[in-house]
Every structure is written in C-alpha cells, then in structure tokens.
JSON list of C-alpha atoms in Angstrom, two decimals:
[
{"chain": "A", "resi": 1, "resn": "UNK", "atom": "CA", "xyz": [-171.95, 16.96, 66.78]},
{"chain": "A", "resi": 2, "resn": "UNK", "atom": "CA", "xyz": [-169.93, 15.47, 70.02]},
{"chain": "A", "resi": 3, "resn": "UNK", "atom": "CA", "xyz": [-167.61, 12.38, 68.71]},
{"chain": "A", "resi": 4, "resn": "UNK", "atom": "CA", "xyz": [-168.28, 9.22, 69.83]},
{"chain": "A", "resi": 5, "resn": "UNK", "atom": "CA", "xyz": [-166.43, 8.18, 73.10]},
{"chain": "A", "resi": 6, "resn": "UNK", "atom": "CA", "xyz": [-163.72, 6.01, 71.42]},
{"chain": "A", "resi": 7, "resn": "UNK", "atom": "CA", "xyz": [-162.89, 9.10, 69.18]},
{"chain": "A", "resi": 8, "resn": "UNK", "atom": "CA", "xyz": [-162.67, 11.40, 71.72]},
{"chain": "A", "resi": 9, "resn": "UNK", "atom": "CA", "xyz": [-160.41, 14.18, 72.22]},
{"chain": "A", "resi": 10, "resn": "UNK", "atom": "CA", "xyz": [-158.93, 13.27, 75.90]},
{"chain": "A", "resi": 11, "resn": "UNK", "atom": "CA", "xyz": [-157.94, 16.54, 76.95]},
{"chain": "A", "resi": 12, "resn": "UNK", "atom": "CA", "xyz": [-159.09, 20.34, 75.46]},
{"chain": "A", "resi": 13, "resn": "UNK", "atom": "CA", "xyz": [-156.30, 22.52, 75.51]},
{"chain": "A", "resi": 14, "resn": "UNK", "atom": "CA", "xyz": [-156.82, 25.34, 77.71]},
{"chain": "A", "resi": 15, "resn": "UNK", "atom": "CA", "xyz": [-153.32, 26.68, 78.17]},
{"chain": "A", "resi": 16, "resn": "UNK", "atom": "CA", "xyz": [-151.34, 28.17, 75.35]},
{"chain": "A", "resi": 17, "resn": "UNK", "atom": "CA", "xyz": [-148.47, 25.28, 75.58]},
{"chain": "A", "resi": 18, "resn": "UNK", "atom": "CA", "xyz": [-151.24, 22.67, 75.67]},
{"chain": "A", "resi": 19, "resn": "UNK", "atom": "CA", "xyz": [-152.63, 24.65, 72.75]},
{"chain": "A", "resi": 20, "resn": "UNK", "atom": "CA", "xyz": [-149.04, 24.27, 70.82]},
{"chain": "A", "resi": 21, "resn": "UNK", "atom": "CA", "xyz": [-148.57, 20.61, 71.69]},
{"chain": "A", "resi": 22, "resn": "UNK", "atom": "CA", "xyz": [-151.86, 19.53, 70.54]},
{"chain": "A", "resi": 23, "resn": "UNK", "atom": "CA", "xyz": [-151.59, 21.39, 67.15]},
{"chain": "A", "resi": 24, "resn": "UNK", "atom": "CA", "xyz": [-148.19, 20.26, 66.61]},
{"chain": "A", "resi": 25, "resn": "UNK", "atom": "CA", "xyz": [-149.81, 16.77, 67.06]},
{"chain": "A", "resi": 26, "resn": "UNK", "atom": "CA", "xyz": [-152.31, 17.37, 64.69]},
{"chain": "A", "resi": 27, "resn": "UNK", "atom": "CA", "xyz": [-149.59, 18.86, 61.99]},
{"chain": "A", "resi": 28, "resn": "UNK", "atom": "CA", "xyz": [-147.65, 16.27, 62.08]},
{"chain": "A", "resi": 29, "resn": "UNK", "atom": "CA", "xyz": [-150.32, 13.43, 61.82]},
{"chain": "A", "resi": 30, "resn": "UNK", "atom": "CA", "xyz": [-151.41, 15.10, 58.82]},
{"chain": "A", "resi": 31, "resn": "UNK", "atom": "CA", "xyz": [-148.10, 14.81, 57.04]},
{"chain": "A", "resi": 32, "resn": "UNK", "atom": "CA", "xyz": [-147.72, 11.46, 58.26]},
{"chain": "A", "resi": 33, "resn": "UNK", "atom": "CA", "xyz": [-151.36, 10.89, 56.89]},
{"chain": "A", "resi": 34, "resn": "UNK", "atom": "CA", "xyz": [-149.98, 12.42, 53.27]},
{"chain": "A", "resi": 35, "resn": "UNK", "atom": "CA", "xyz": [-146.60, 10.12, 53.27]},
{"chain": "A", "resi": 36, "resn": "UNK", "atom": "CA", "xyz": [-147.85, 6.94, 54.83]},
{"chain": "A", "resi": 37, "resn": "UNK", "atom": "CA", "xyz": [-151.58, 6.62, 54.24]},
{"chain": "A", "resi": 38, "resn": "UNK", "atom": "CA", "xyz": [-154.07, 5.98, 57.04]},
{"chain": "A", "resi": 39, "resn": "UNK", "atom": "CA", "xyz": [-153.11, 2.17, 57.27]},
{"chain": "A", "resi": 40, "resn": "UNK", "atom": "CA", "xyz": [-149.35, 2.53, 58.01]},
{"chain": "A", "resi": 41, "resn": "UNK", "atom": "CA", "xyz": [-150.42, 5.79, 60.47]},
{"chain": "A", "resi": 42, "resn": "UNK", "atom": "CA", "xyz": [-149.85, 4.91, 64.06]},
{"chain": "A", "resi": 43, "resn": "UNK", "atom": "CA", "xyz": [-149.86, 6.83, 67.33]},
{"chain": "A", "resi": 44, "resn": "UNK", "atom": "CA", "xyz": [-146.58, 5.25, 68.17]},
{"chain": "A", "resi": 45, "resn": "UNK", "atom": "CA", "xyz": [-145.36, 6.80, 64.90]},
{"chain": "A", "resi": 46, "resn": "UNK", "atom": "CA", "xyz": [-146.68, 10.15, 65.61]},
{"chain": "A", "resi": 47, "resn": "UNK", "atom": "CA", "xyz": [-144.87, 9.60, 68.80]},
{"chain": "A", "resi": 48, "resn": "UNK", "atom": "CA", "xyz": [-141.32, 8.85, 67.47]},
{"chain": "A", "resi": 49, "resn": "UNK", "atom": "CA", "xyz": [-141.58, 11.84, 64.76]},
{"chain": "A", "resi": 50, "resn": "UNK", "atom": "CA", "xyz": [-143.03, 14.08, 67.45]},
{"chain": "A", "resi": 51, "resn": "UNK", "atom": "CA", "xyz": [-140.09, 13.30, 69.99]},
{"chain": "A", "resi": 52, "resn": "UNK", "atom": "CA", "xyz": [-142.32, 12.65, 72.90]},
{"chain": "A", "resi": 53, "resn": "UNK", "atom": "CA", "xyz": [-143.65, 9.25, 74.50]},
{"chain": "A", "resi": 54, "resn": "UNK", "atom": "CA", "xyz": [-146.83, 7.29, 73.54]},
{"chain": "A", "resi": 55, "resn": "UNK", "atom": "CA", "xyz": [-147.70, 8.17, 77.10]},
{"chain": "A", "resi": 56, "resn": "UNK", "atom": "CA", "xyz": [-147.25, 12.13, 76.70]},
{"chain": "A", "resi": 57, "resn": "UNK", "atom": "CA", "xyz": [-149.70, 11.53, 73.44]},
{"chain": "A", "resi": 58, "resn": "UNK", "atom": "CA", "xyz": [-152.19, 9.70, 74.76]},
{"chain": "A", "resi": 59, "resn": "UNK", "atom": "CA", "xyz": [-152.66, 12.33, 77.44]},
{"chain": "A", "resi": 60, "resn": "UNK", "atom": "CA", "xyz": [-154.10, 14.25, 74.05]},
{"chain": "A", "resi": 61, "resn": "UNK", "atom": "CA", "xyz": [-155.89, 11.75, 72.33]},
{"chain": "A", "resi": 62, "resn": "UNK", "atom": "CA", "xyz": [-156.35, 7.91, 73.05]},
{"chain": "A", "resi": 63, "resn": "UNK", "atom": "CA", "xyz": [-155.65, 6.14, 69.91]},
{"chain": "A", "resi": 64, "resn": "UNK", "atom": "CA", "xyz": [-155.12, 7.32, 66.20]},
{"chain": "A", "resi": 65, "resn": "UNK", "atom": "CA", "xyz": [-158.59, 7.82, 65.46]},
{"chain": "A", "resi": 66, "resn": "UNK", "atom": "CA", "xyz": [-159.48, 10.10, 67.32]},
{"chain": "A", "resi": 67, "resn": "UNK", "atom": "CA", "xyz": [-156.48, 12.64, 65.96]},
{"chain": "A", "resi": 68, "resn": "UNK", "atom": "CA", "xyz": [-157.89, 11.81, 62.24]},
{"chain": "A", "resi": 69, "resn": "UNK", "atom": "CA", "xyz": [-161.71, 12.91, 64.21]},
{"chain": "A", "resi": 70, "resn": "UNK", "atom": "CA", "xyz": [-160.36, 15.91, 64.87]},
{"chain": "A", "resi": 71, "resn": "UNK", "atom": "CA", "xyz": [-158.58, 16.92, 61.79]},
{"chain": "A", "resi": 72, "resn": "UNK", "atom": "CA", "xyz": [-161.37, 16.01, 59.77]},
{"chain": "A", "resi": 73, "resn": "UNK", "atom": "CA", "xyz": [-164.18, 17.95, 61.82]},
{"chain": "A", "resi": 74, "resn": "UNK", "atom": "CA", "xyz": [-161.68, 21.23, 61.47]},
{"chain": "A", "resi": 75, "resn": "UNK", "atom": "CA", "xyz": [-161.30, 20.22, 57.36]},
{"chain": "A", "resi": 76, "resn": "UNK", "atom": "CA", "xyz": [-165.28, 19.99, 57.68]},
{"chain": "A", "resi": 77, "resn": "UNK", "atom": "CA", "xyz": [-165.68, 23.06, 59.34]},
{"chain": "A", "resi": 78, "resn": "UNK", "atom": "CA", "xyz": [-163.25, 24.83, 56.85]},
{"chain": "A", "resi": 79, "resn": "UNK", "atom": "CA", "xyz": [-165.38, 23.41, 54.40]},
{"chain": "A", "resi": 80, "resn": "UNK", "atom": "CA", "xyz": [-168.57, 24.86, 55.90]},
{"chain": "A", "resi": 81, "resn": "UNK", "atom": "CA", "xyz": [-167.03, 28.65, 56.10]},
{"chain": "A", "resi": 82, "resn": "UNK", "atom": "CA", "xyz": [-165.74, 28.34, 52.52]},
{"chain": "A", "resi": 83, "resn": "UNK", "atom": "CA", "xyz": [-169.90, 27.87, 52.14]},
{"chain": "A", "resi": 84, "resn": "UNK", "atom": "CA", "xyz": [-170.81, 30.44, 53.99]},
{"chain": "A", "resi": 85, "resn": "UNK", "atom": "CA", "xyz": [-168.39, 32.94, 51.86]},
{"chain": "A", "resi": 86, "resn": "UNK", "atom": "CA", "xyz": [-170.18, 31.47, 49.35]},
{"chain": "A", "resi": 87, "resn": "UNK", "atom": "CA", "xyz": [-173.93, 31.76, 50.44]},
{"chain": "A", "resi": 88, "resn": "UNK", "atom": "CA", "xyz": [-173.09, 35.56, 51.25]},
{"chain": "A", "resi": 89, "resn": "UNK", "atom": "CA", "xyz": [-172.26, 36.19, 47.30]},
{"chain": "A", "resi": 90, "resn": "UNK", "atom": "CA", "xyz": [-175.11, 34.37, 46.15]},
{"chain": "A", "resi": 91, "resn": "UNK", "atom": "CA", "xyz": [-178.24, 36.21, 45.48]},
{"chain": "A", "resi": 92, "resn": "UNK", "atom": "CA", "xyz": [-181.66, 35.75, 43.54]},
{"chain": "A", "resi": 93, "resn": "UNK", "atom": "CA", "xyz": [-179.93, 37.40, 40.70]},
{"chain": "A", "resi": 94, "resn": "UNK", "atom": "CA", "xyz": [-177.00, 34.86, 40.67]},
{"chain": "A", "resi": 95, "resn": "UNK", "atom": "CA", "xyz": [-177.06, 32.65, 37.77]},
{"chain": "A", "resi": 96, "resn": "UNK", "atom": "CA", "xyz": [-176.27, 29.06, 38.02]},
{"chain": "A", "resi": 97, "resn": "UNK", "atom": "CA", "xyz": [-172.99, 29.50, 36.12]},
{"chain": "A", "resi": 98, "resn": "UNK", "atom": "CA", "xyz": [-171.87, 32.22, 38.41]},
{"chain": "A", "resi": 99, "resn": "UNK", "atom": "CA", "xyz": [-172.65, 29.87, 41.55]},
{"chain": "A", "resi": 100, "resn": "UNK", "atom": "CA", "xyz": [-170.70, 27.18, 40.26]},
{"chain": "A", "resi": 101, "resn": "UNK", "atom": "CA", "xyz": [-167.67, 29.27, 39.48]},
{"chain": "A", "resi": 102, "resn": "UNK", "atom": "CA", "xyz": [-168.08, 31.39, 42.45]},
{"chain": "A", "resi": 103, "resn": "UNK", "atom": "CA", "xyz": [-168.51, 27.46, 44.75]},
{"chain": "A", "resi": 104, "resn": "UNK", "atom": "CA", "xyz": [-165.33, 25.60, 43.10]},
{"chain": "A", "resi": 105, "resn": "UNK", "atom": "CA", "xyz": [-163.50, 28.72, 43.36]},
{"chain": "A", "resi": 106, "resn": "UNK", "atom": "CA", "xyz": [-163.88, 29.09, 47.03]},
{"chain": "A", "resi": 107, "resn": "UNK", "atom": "CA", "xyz": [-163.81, 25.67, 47.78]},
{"chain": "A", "resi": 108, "resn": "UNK", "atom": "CA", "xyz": [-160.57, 24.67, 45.70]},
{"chain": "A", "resi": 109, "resn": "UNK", "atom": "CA", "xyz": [-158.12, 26.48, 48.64]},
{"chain": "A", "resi": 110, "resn": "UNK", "atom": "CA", "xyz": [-160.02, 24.33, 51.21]},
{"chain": "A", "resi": 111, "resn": "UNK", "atom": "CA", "xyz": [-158.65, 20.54, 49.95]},
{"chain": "A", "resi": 112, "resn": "UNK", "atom": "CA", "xyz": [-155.18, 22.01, 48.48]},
{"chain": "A", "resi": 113, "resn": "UNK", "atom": "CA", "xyz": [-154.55, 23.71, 51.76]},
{"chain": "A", "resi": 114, "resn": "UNK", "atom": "CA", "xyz": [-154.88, 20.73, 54.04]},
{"chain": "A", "resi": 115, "resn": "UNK", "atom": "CA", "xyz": [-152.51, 18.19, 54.15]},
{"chain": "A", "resi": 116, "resn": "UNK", "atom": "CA", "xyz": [-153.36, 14.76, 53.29]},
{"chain": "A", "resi": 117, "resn": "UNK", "atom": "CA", "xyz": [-156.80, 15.28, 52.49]},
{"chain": "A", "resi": 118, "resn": "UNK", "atom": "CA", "xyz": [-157.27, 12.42, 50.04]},
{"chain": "A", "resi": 119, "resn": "UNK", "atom": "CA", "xyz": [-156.46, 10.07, 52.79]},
{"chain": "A", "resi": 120, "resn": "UNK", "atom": "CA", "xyz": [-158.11, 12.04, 55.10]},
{"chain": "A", "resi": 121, "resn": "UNK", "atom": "CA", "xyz": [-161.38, 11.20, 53.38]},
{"chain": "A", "resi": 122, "resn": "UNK", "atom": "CA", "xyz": [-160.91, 7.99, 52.78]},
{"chain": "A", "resi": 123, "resn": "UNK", "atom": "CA", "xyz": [-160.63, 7.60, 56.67]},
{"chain": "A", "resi": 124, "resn": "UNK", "atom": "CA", "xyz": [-163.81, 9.28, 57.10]},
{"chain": "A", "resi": 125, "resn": "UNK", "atom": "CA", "xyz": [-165.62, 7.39, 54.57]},
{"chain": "A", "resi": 126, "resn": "UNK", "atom": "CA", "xyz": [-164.05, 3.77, 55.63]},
{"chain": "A", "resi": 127, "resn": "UNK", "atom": "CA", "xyz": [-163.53, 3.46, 58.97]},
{"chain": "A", "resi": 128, "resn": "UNK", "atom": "CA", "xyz": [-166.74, 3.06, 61.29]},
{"chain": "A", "resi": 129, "resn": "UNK", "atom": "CA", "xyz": [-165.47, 5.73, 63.86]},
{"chain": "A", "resi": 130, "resn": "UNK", "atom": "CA", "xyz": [-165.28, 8.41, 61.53]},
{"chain": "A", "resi": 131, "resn": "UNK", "atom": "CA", "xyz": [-168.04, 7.76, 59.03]},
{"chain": "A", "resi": 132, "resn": "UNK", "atom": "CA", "xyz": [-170.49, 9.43, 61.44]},
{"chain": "A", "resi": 133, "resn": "UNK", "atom": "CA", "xyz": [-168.88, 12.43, 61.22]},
{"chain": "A", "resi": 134, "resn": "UNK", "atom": "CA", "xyz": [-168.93, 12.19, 57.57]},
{"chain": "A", "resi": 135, "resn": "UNK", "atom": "CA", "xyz": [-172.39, 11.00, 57.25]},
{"chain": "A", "resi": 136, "resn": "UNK", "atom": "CA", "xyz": [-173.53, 14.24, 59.85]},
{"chain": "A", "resi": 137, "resn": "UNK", "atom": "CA", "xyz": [-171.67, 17.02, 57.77]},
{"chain": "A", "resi": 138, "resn": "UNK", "atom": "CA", "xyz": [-173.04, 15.49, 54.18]},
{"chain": "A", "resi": 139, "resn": "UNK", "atom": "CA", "xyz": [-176.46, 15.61, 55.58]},
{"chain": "A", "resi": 140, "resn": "UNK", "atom": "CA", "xyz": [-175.73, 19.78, 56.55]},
{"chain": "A", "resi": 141, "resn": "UNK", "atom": "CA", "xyz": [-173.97, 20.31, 52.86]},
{"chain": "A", "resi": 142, "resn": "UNK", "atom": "CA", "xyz": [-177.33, 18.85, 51.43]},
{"chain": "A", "resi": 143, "resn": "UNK", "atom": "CA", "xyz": [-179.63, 21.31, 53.36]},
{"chain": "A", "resi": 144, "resn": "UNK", "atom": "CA", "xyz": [-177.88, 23.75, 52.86]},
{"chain": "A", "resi": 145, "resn": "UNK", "atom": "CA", "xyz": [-177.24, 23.54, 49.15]},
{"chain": "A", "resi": 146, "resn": "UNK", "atom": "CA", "xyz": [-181.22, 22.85, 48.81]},
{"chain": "A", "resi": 147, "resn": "UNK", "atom": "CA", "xyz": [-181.80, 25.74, 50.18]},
{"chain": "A", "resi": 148, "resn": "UNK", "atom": "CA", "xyz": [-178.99, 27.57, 47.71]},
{"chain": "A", "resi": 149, "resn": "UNK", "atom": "CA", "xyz": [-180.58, 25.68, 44.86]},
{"chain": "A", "resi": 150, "resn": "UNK", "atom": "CA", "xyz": [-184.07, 27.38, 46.03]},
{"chain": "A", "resi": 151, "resn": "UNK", "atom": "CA", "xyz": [-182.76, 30.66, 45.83]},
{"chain": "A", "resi": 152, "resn": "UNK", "atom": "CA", "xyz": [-181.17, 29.78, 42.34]},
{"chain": "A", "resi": 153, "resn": "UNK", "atom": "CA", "xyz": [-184.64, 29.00, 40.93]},
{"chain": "A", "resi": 154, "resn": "UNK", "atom": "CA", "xyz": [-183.18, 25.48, 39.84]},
{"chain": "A", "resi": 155, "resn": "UNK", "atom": "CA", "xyz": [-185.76, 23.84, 38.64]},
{"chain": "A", "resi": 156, "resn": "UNK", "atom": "CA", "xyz": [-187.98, 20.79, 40.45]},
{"chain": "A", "resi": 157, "resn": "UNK", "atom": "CA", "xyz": [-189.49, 20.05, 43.40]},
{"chain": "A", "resi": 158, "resn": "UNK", "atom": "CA", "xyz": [-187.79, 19.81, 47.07]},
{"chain": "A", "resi": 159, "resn": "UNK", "atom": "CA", "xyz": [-187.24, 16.09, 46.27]},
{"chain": "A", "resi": 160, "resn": "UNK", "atom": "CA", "xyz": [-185.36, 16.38, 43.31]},
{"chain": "A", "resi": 161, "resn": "UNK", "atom": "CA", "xyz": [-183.29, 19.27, 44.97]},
{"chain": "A", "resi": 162, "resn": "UNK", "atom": "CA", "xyz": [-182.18, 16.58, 47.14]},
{"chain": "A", "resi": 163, "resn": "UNK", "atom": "CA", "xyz": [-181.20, 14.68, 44.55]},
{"chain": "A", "resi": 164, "resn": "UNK", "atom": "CA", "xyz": [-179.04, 17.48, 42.66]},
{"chain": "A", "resi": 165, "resn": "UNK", "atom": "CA", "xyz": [-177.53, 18.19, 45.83]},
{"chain": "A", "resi": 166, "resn": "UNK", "atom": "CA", "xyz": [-176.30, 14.86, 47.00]},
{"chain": "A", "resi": 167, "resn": "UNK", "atom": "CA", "xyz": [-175.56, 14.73, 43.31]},
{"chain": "A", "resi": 168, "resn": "UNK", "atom": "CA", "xyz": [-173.79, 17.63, 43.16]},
{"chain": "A", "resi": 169, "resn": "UNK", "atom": "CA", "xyz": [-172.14, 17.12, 46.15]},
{"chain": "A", "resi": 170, "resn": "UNK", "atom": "CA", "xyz": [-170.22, 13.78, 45.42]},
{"chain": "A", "resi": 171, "resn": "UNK", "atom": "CA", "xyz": [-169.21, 15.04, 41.90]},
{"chain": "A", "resi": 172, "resn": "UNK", "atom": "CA", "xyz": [-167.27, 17.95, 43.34]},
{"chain": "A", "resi": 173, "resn": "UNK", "atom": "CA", "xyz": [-165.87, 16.49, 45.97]},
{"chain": "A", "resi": 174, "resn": "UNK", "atom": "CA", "xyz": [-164.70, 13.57, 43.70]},
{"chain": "A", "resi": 175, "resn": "UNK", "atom": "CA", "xyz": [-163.34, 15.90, 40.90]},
{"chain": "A", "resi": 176, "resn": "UNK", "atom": "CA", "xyz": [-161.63, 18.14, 43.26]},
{"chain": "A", "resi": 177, "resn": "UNK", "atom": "CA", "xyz": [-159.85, 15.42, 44.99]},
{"chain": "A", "resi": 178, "resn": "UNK", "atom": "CA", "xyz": [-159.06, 14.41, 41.38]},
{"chain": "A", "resi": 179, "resn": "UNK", "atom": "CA", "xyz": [-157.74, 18.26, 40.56]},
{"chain": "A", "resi": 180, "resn": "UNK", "atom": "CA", "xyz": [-155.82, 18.44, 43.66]},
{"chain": "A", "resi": 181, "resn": "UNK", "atom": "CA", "xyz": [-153.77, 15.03, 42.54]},
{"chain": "A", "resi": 182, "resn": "UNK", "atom": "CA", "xyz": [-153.00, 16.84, 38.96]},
{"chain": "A", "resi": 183, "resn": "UNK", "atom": "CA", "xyz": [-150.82, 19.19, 38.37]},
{"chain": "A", "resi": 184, "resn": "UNK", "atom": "CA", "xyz": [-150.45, 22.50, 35.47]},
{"chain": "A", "resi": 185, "resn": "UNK", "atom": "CA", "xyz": [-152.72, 22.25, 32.33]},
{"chain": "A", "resi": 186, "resn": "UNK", "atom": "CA", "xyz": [-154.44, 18.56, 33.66]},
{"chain": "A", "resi": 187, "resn": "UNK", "atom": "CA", "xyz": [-155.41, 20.18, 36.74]},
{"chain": "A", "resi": 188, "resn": "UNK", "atom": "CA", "xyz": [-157.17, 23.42, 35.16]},
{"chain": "A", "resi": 189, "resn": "UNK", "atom": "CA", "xyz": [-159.00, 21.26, 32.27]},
{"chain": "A", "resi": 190, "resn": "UNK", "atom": "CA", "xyz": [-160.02, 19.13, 35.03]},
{"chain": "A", "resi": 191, "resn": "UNK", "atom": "CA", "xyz": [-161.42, 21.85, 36.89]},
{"chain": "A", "resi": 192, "resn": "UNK", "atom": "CA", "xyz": [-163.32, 23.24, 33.98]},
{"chain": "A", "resi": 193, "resn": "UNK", "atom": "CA", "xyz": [-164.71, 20.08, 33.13]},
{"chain": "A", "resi": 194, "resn": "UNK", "atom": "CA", "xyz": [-166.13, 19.94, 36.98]},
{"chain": "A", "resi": 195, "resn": "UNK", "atom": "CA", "xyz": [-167.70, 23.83, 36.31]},
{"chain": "A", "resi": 196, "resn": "UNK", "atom": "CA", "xyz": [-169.28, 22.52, 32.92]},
{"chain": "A", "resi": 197, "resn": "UNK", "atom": "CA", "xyz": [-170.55, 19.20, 34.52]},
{"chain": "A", "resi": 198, "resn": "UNK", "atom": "CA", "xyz": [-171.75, 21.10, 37.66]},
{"chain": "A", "resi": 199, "resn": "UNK", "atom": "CA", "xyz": [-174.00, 24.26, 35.71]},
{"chain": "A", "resi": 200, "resn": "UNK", "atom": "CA", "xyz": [-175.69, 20.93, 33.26]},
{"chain": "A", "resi": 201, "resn": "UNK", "atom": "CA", "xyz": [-176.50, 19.39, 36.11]},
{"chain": "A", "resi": 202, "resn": "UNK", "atom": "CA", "xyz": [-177.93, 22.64, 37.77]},
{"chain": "A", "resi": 203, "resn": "UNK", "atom": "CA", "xyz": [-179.54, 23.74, 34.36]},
{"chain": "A", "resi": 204, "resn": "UNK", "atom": "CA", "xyz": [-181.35, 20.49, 33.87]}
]
C-alpha cells in the first residue's frame, strides 16, 4: 500500500550511510515516541536529539508523520511475518487452543520488541494520515485469520468468521498492549486471561 503524499518517505536510502542515517532517525523517534507521546513528538525534536538540522531531516522525511508512517508499516509488517510463522504451524489437525497459544505466543515478541508501540498505535488509529494504513493492514489480518479460522473448522458461516476475526482481532491487540504495560505475575495472568478469552470465543 503506497502512503499518501503528505506521509511520504522523501528520499529511499540507497547507500549504506543513507541507510544508517535514516534508521538512526527512525530509532530515535521511537524512543522519543515512548518518553514524550505522539503530541509532544516533533521533527525539530528529533532534530536536536539526533544532532543534525531540521534541514538535514527533512531531506528524509517531510514532517513527523511521515517517520511515525514508516515505523508503523515496518511494526505492521513484523506483525504480518509473526502470522505467517504462525499460519506455517497451523494445520487441519490444530486445535483451537493450540492456535491461540501458538498466535499470542508469537505475536507477544512483536509489541514488546518495538519501542513505543502503545503510542505508536494510538497515532495510527487517531490521526487521519495514518489511519489508512491502519484501516489497510486490519482489513489483511481479517482475511487472513478467516481463512485460519476455515482451516480450524470454527464453526459458522463466512459472515460470522468475519465477525470472530475482527473480534478476535481487537481483543488481542487490546490485551496485549495491556500485557506489555504490566509487569511479573500481572502480566502472565493477563496473558492467560487473553488465551482463555480468545479459545471461548473460537469455541463458540
């Protein structure tokens, strides 16, 4: 999906030391995003902590949103291999319990391991630049689990496969934000009451 034009990466890195700059760009925005929320975020703040000029950063991207576009289409496309790992384990003989164990498991790594996520998702569920990209990769997570549900024999007809998977989608994303902001026995019980909630829903 190509970002809309006020979003828009302004230059691809081709060389390795553009390569390094922009990824120390987005590295830094995303530990700004954890420490300052996406209000208080600001390219000429990613400027100052980067040690360069506005200038120098807007010869990467144009304004701050379209650094959150592009860390949030690489946490989305994290999030999309962590499915396919998944799909690749799942057979006709999986049970619904093993999917569910087998999908938080491998999906858990993908929001602890980026930085700032919760904010992150805010962004690309508030503001009007990003939300496309949101709205585009929850329409591919429903297919796709549909078709995962299909192979799981879950029970109903294509239209209430839909349902479970939006369903299921916004419950797990919700409760692993939620497990990623705990921490020791709060974040396990939190993550087994997302597996138990998940294989009901599943079950029917």
């Amino acid at each position: 999906m190509k970002p809309a034009h006020g979003v828009r990466q302004r230059r691809r890195p081709h060389q390795e030391r553009s390569t390094r700059r922009v990824r120390q760009i987005l590295d830094l925005t995303a530990q700004l995003l954890e420490r300052e929320g996406p209000n208080r975020l600001t390219t000429n703040l990613v400027a100052r902590e980067l040690g360069v000029s506005v200038g120098t950063l807007y010869h990467y991207f144009p304004n701050k949103h379209s650094i959150l576009h592009v860390l949030g289409a690489n946490w989305l496309d994290a999030w999309q291999r962590a499915f396919d790992a998944v799909a690749a384990l799942t057979s006709e003989r999986t049970t619904v319990a093993e999917f569910v164990d087998l999908a938080v498991d491998n999906m858990l790594p993908v929001y602890r391991s980026q930085r700032g996520v919760q904010h992150l998702v805010q962004a690309m569920f508030t503001i009007p630049e990003l939300r496309a990209l949101d709205e585009h990769s929850d329409e591919l997570a429903v297919r796709r689990l549909k078709l995962m549900f299909r192979r799981l024999r879950v029970p109903g007809a294509a239209s209430e496969r839909e349902r479970l998977a939006r369903l299921y989608l916004k419950i797990s994303n919700t409760l692993l934000l939620e497990t990623i902001r705990q921490k020791g026995s709060a974040a396990r019980r939190t993550l087994a009451d997302l597996k138990l909630v998940l294989t009901h829903l599943l079950r029917g």
